[in-house]
Short mmCIF file of C-alpha atoms in Angstrom, two decimals:
data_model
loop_
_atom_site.label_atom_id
_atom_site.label_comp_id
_atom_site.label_asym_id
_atom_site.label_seq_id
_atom_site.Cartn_x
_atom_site.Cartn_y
_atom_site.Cartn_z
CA UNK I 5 -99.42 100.05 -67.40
CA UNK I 6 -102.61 101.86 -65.80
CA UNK I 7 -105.92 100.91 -65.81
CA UNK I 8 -106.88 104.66 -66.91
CA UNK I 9 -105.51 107.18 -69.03
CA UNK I 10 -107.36 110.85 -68.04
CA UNK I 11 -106.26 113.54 -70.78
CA UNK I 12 -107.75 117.00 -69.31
CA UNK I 13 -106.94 117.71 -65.93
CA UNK I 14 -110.16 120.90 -66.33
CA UNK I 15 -113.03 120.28 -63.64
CA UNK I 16 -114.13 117.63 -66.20
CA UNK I 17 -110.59 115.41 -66.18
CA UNK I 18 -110.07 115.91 -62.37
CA UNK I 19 -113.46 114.99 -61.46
CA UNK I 20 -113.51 111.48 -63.31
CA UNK I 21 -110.09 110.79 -62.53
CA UNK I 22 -111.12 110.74 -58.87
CA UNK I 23 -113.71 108.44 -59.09
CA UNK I 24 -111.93 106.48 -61.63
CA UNK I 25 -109.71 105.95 -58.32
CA UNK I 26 -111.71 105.96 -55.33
CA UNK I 27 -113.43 103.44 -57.79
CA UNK I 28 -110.62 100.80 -56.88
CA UNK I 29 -108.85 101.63 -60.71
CA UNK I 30 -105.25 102.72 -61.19
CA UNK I 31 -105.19 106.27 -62.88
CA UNK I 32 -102.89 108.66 -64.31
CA UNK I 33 -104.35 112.18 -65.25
CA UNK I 34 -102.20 113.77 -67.94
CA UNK I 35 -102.79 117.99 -67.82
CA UNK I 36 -100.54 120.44 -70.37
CA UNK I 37 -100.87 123.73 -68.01
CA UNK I 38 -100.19 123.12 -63.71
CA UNK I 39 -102.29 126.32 -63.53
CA UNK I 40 -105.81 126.09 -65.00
CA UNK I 41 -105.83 127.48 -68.73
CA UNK I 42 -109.54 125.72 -70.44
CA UNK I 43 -112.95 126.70 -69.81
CA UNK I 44 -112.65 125.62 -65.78
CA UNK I 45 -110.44 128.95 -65.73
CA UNK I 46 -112.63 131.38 -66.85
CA UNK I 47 -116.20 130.07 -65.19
CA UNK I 48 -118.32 131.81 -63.22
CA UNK I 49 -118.93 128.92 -60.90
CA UNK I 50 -122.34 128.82 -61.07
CA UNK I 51 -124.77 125.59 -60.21
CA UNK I 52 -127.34 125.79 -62.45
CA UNK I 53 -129.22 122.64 -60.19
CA UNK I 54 -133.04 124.01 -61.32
CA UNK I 55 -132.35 124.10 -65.06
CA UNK I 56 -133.08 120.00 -65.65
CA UNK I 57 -136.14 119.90 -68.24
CA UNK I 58 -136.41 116.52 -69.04
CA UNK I 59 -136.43 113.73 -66.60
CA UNK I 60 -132.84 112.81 -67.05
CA UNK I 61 -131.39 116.59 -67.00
CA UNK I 62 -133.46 116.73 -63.61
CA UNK I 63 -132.00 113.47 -62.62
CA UNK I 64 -128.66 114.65 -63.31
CA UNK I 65 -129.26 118.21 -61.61
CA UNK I 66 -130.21 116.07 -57.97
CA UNK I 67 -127.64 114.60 -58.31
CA UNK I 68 -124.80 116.87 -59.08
CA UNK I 69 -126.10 119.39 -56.38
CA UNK I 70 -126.07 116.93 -53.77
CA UNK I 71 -122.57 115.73 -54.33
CA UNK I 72 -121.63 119.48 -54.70
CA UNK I 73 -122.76 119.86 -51.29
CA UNK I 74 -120.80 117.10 -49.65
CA UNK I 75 -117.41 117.24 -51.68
CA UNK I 76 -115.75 119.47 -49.25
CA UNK I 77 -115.85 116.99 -46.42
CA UNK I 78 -115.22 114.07 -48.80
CA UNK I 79 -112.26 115.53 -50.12
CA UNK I 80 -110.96 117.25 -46.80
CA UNK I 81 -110.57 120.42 -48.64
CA UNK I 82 -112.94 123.31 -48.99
CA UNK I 83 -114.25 123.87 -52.73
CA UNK I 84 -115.98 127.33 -51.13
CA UNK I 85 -119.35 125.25 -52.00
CA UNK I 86 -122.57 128.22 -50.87
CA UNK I 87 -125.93 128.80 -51.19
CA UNK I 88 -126.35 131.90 -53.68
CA UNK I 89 -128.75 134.13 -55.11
CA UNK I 90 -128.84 133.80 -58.82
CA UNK I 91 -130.70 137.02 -60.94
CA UNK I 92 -131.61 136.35 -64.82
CA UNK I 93 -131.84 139.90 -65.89
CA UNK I 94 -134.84 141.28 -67.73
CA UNK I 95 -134.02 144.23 -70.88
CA UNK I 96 -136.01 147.10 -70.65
CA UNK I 97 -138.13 146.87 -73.97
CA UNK I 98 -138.55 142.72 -73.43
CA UNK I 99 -141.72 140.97 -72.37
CA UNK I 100 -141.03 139.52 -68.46
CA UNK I 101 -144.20 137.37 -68.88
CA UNK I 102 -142.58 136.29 -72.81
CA UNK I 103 -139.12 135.34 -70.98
CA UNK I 104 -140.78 133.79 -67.64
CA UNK I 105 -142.45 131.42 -70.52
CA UNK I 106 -138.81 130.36 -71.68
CA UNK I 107 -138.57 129.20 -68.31
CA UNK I 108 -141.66 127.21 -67.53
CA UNK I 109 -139.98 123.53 -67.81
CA UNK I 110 -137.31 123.85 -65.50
CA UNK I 111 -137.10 121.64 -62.40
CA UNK I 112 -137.57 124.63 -60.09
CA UNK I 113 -139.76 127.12 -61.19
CA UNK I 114 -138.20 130.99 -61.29
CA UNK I 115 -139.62 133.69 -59.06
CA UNK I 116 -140.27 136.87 -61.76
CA UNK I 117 -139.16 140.28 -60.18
CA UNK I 118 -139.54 143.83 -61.07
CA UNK I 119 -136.95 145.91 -61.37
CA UNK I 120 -136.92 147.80 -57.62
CA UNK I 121 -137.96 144.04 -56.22
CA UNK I 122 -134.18 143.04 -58.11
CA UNK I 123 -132.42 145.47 -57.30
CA UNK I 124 -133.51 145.49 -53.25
CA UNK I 125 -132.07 141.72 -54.21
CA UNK I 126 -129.18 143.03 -55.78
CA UNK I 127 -128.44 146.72 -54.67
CA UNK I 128 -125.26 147.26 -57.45
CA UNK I 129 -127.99 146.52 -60.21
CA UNK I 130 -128.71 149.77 -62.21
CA UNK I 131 -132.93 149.95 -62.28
CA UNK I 132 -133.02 151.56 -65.46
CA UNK I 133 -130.64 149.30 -67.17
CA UNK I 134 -133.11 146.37 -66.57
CA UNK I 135 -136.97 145.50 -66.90
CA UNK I 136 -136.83 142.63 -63.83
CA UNK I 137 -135.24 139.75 -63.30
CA UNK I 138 -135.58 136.02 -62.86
CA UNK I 139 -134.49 134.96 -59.16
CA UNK I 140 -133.45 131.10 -58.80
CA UNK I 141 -131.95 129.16 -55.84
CA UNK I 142 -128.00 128.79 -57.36
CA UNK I 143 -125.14 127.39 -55.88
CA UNK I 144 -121.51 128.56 -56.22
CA UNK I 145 -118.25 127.10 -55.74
CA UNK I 146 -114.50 127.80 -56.68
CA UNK I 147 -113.07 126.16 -59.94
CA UNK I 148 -109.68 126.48 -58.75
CA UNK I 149 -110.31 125.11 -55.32
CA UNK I 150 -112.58 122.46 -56.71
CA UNK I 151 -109.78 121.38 -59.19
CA UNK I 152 -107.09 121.53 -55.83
CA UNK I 153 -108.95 119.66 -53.69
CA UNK I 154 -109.54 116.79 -56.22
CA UNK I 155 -106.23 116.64 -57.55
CA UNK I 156 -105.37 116.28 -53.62
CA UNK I 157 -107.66 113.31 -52.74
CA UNK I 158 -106.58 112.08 -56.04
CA UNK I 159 -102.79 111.59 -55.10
CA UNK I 160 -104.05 110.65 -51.62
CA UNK I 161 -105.52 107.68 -53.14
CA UNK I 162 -102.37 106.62 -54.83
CA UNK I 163 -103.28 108.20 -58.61
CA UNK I 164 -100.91 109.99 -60.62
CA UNK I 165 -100.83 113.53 -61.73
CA UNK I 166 -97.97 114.53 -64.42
CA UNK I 167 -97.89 117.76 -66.82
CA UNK I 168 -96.57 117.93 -69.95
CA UNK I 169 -99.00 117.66 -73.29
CA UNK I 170 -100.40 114.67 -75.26
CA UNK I 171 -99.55 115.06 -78.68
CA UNK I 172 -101.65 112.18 -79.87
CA UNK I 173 -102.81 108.63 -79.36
CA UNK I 174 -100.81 105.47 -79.25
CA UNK I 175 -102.18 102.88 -81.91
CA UNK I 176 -100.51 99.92 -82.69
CA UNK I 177 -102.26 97.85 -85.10
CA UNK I 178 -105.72 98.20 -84.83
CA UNK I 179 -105.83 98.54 -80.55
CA UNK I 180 -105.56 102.12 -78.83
CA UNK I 181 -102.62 101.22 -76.05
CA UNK I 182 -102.14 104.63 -74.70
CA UNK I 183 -100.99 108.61 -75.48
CA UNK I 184 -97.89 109.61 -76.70
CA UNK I 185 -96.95 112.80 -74.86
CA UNK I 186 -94.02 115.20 -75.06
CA UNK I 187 -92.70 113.34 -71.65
CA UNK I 188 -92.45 109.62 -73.60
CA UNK I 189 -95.23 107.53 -73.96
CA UNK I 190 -97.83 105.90 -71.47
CA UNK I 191 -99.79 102.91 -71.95
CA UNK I 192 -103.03 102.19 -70.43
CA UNK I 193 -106.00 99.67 -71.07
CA UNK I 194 -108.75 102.46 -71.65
CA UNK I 195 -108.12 106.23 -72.30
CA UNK I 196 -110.55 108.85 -71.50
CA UNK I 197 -110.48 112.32 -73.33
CA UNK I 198 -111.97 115.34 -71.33
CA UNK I 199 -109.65 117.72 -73.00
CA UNK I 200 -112.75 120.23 -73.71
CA UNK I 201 -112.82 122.35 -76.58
CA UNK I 202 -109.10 120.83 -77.51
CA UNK I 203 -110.84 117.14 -77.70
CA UNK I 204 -111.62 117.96 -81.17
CA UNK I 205 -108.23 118.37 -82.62
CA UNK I 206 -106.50 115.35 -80.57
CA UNK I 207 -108.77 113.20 -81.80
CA UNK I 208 -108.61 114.31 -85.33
CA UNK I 209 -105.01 113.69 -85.12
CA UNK I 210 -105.78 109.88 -85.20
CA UNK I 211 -108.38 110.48 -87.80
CA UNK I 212 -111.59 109.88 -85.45
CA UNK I 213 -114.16 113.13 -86.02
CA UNK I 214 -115.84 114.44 -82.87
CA UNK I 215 -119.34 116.45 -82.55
CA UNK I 216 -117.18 119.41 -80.19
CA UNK I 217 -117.61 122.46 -80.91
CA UNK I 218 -116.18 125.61 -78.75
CA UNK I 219 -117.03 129.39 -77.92
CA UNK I 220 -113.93 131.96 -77.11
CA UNK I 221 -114.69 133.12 -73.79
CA UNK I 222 -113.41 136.26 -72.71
CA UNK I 223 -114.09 138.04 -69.09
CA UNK I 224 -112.13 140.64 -66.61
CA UNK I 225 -111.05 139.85 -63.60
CA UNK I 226 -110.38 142.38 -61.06
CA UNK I 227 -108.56 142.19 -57.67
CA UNK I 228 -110.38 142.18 -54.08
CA UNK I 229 -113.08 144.58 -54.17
CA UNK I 230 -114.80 146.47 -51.90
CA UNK I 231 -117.98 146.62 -53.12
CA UNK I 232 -120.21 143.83 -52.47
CA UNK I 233 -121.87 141.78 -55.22
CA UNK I 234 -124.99 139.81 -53.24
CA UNK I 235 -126.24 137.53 -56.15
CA UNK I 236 -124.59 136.15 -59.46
CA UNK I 237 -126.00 137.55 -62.13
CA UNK I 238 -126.88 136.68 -65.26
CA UNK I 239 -129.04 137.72 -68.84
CA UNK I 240 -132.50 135.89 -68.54
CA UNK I 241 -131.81 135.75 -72.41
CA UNK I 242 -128.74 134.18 -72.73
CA UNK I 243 -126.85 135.04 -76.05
CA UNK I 244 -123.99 132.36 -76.03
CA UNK I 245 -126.70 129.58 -75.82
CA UNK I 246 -127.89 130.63 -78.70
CA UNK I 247 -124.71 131.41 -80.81
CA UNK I 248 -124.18 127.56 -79.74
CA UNK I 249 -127.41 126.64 -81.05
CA UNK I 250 -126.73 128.22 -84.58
CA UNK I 251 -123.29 127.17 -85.25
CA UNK I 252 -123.44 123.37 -84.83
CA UNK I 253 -125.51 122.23 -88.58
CA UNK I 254 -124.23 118.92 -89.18
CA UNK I 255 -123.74 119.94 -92.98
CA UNK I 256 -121.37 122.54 -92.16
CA UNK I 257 -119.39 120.73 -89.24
CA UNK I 258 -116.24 119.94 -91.47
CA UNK I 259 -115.66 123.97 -91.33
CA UNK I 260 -114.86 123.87 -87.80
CA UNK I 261 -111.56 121.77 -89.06
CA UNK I 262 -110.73 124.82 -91.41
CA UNK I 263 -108.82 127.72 -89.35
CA UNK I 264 -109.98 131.11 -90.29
CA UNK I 265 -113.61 131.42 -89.89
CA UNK I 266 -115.78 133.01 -87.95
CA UNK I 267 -119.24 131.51 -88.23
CA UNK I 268 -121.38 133.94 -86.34
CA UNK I 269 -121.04 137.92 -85.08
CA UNK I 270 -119.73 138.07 -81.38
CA UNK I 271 -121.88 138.61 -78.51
CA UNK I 272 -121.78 139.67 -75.08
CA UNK I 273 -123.52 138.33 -71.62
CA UNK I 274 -123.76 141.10 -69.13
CA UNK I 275 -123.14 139.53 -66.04
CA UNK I 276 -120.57 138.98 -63.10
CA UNK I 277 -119.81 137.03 -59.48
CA UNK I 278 -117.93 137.86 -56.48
CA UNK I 279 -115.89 135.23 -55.31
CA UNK I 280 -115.06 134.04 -51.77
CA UNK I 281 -112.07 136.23 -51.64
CA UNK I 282 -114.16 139.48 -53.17
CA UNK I 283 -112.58 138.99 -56.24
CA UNK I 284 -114.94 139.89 -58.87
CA UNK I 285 -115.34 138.27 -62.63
CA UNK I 286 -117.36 140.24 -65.11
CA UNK I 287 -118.25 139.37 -68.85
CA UNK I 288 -118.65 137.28 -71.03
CA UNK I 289 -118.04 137.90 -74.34
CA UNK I 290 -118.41 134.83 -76.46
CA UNK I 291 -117.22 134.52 -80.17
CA UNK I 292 -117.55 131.30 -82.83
CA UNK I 293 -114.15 131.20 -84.30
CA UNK I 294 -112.49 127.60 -85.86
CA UNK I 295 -108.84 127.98 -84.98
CA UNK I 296 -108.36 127.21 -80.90
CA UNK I 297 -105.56 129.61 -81.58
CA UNK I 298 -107.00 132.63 -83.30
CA UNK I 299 -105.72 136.28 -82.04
CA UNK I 300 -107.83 138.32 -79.97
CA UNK I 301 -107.39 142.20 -79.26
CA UNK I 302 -107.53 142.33 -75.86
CA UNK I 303 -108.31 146.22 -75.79
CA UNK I 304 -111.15 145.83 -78.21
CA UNK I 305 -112.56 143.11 -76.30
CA UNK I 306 -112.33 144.62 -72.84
CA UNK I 307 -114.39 147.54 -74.33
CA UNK I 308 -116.55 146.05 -75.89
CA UNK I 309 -117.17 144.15 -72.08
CA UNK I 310 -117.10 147.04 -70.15
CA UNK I 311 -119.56 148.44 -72.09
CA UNK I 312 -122.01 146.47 -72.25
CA UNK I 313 -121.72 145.43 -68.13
CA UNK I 314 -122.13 149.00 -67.34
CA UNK I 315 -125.83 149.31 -68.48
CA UNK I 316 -126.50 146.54 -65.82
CA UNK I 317 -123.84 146.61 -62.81
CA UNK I 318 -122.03 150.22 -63.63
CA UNK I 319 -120.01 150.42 -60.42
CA UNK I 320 -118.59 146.72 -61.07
CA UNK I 321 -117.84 147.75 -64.79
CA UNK I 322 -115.58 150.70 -63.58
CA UNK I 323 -113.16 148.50 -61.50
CA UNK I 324 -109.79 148.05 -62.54
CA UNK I 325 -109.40 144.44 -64.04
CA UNK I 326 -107.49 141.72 -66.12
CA UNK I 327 -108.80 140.66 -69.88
CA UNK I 328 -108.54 137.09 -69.80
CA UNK I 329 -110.22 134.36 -72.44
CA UNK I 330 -110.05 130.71 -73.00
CA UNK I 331 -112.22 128.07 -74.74
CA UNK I 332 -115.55 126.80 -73.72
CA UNK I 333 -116.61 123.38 -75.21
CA UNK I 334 -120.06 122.21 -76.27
CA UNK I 335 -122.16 119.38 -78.26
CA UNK I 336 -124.47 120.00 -80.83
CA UNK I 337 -127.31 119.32 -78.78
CA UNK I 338 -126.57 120.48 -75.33
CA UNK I 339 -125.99 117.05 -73.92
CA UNK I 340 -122.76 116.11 -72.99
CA UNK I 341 -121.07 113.41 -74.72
CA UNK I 342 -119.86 110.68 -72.79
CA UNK I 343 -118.69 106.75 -73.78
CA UNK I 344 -116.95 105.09 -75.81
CA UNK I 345 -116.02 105.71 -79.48
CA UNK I 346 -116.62 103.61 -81.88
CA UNK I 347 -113.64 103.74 -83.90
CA UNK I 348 -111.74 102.05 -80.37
CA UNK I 349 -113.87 100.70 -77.69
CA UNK I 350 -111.12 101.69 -75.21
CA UNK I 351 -111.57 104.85 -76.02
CA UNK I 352 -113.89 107.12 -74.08
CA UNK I 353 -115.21 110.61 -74.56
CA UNK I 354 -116.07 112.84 -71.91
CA UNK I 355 -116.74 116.29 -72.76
CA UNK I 356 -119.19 118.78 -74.31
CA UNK I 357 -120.52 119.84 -71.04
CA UNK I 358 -122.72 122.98 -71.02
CA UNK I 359 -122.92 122.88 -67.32
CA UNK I 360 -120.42 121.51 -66.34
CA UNK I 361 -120.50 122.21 -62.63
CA UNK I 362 -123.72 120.89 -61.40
CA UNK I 363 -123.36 117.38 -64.43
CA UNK I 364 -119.51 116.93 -64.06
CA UNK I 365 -119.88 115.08 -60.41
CA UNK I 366 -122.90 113.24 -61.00
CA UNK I 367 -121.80 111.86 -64.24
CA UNK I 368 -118.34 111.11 -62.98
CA UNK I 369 -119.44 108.99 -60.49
CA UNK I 370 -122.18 107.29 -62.60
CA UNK I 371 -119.53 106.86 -65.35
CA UNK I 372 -116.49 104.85 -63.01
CA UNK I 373 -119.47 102.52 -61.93
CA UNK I 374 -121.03 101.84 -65.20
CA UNK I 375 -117.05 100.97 -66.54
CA UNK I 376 -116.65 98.61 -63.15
CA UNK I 377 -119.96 97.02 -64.29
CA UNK I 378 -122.64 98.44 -62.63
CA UNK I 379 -125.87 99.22 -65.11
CA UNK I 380 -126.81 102.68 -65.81
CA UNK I 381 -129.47 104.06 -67.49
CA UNK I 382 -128.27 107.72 -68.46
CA UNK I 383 -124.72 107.26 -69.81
CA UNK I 384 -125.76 104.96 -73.07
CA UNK I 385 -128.17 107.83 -73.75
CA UNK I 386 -124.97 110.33 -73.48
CA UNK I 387 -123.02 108.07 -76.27
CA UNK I 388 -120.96 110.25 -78.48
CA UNK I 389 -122.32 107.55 -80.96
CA UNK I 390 -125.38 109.12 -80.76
CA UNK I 391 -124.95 111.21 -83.64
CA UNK I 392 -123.53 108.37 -86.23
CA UNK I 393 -126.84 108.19 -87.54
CA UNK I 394 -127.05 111.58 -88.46
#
């Protein structure tokens, strides 16, 4: 019998499961794939720490940059944490003063460029592909090295790690006692979901509806590269935010249990990063479709990618590369959701997160002291059970 139950073993999963520990509780973290397949496979990385606009997004963005910066020494192993440029590119025919606007409640202000004043930033940048750019103070780190160094410190601590896949939850009566997995079953006192865009359907195997929603993510990766990619970059005018936005009408949200659909055109996000190891990821495309499983041409896809990247970075758009996709979760209104559900109080949600990279840490150590006892005054306001009044 454990204390805690993890399902997800993403950047989400492996984040709280480590604090869940280090927090003095017995864990096991139950993950399907032993090499990252969700959305922590197919991020950029990025730190968004200036986007907080409301006191407890800013909160939240202190926070989870600060702990960024000292996870490497806690856990003994280098997530490849750095300081980075990031550039919010500018279209030619749009209004830089009109998108600067968009911009105006953000914790740290943006510093508007032209386009020569980017692209001295950023020399790959193509100056007639762009009318300016947004420059912000970003951080970076590796996903895969973030998840490896946790899962490390994890078993360090004496947690458990095992892979196989939960095929639903373990009810006896009216209690939640665990997850019944393709291994056997495990029984725990609480069980915490961070299963990302696949939260949805577990749940809704025990008949308990969810507010997740997911994007199909699709990017190319392409091996060391010699060219040198300064900055991340990034559309100021970011289409898969607002794809999200439209697709999440509380009216329509028994469709996204109906395989087949596809509630909105596809769109693509010109942008890419160079990793530590000058591996370079360029994409995204982003589409709304309701089966997890739905086929993808791959050729059509990687096309439609390259296309669109080589208006803004042509050079990176040219390399050789690997079509990848997976799923990328999110709530209905940007917030993560995080707590307990109300149809079990031992059972917890934690997933939905836009940002994962710069809320994940904060919120995972906020969350294993608020379940030891402590008071908090941001998780109640993350309460999947937020929207039962809607």
């Amino acid at each position: 019998m454990y204390d805690w139950i993890v399902v997800g073993g993403g950047i989400t999963g492996i984040s709280l499961s480590y604090e869940l520990q280090k927090a003095g509780f017995s864990v096991l973290l139950i993950e399907q794939h032993q090499q990252l397949q969700g959305g922590s496979s197919l991020g950029y990385g990025g730190i968004s720490y200036w986007a907080g606009t409301t006191l407890v997004t800013q909160q939240l963005c202190q926070e989870g940059i600060a702990r960024q910066r000292e996870l490497s020494n806690e856990l003994e192993m280098d997530t490849e944490f750095r300081d980075i440029d990031l550039l919010l590119t500018i279209e030619p025919d749009a209004d830089p003063q009109e998108i600067l606007s968009q911009y105006a409640s953000c914790w740290i202000a943006p510093t508007l460029l032209n386009a020569k004043e980017a692209c001295d930033r950023e020399p790959l940048l193509n100056p007639k592909g762009i009318g300016g750019a947004l420059l912000f103070p970003h951080g970076h780190i590796n996903l895969d090295s973030f998840v490896s160094a946790h899962s490390q410190a994890i078993q360090k601590l004496g947690g458990e790690i095992i892979y196989t896949k939960v095929d639903s939850l373990l009810i006896e009566g009216d209690r939640l006692v665990g997850v019944r997995t393709e291994q056997g079953e495990f029984r725990s006192n609480q069980v915490v979901v961070c299963a990302g865009a696949m939260s949805r359907s577990l749940l809704k195997t025990s008949g308990i509806r969810s507010r997740i929603y997911y994007t199909h993510a699709e990017a190319i990766d392409t091996e060391p590269s010699d060219l040198e990619l300064r900055a991340m970059v990034m559309p100021a005018d970011t289409k898969r935010y607002q794809l999200e936005g439209a697709t999440t009408n509380i009216d329509q949200d028994s469709i996204w249990d109906i395989a087949g659909h596809e509630l909105l055109p596809p769109s693509v996000d010109a942008g890419a990063i160079q990793f530590c190891d000058r591996r370079i990821r360029f994409g995204q495309l982003s589409r709304v479709l309701t089966d997890p499983y739905a086929a993808i041409d791959p050729i059509q896809s990687e096309a439609t990618i390259r296309k669109q990247v080589s208006k803004i970075l042509p050079k990176i758009a040219a390399l050789k590369g690997k079509w990848r996709n997976c799923l990328v979760a999110f709530s209905s209104d940007n917030l993560p959701l995080v707590g307990s559900l109300k149809e079990y109080e031992n059972l917890h949600l934690f997933s939905g997160f836009t940002s994962p990279t710069v809320y994940v840490p904060a919120l995972s150590r906020r969350f294993a002291a608020y379940v030891k006892g402590q008071p908090d005054d941001i998780i109640p306001l993350l309460s999947p059970q937020r929207f039962s009044q809607q």
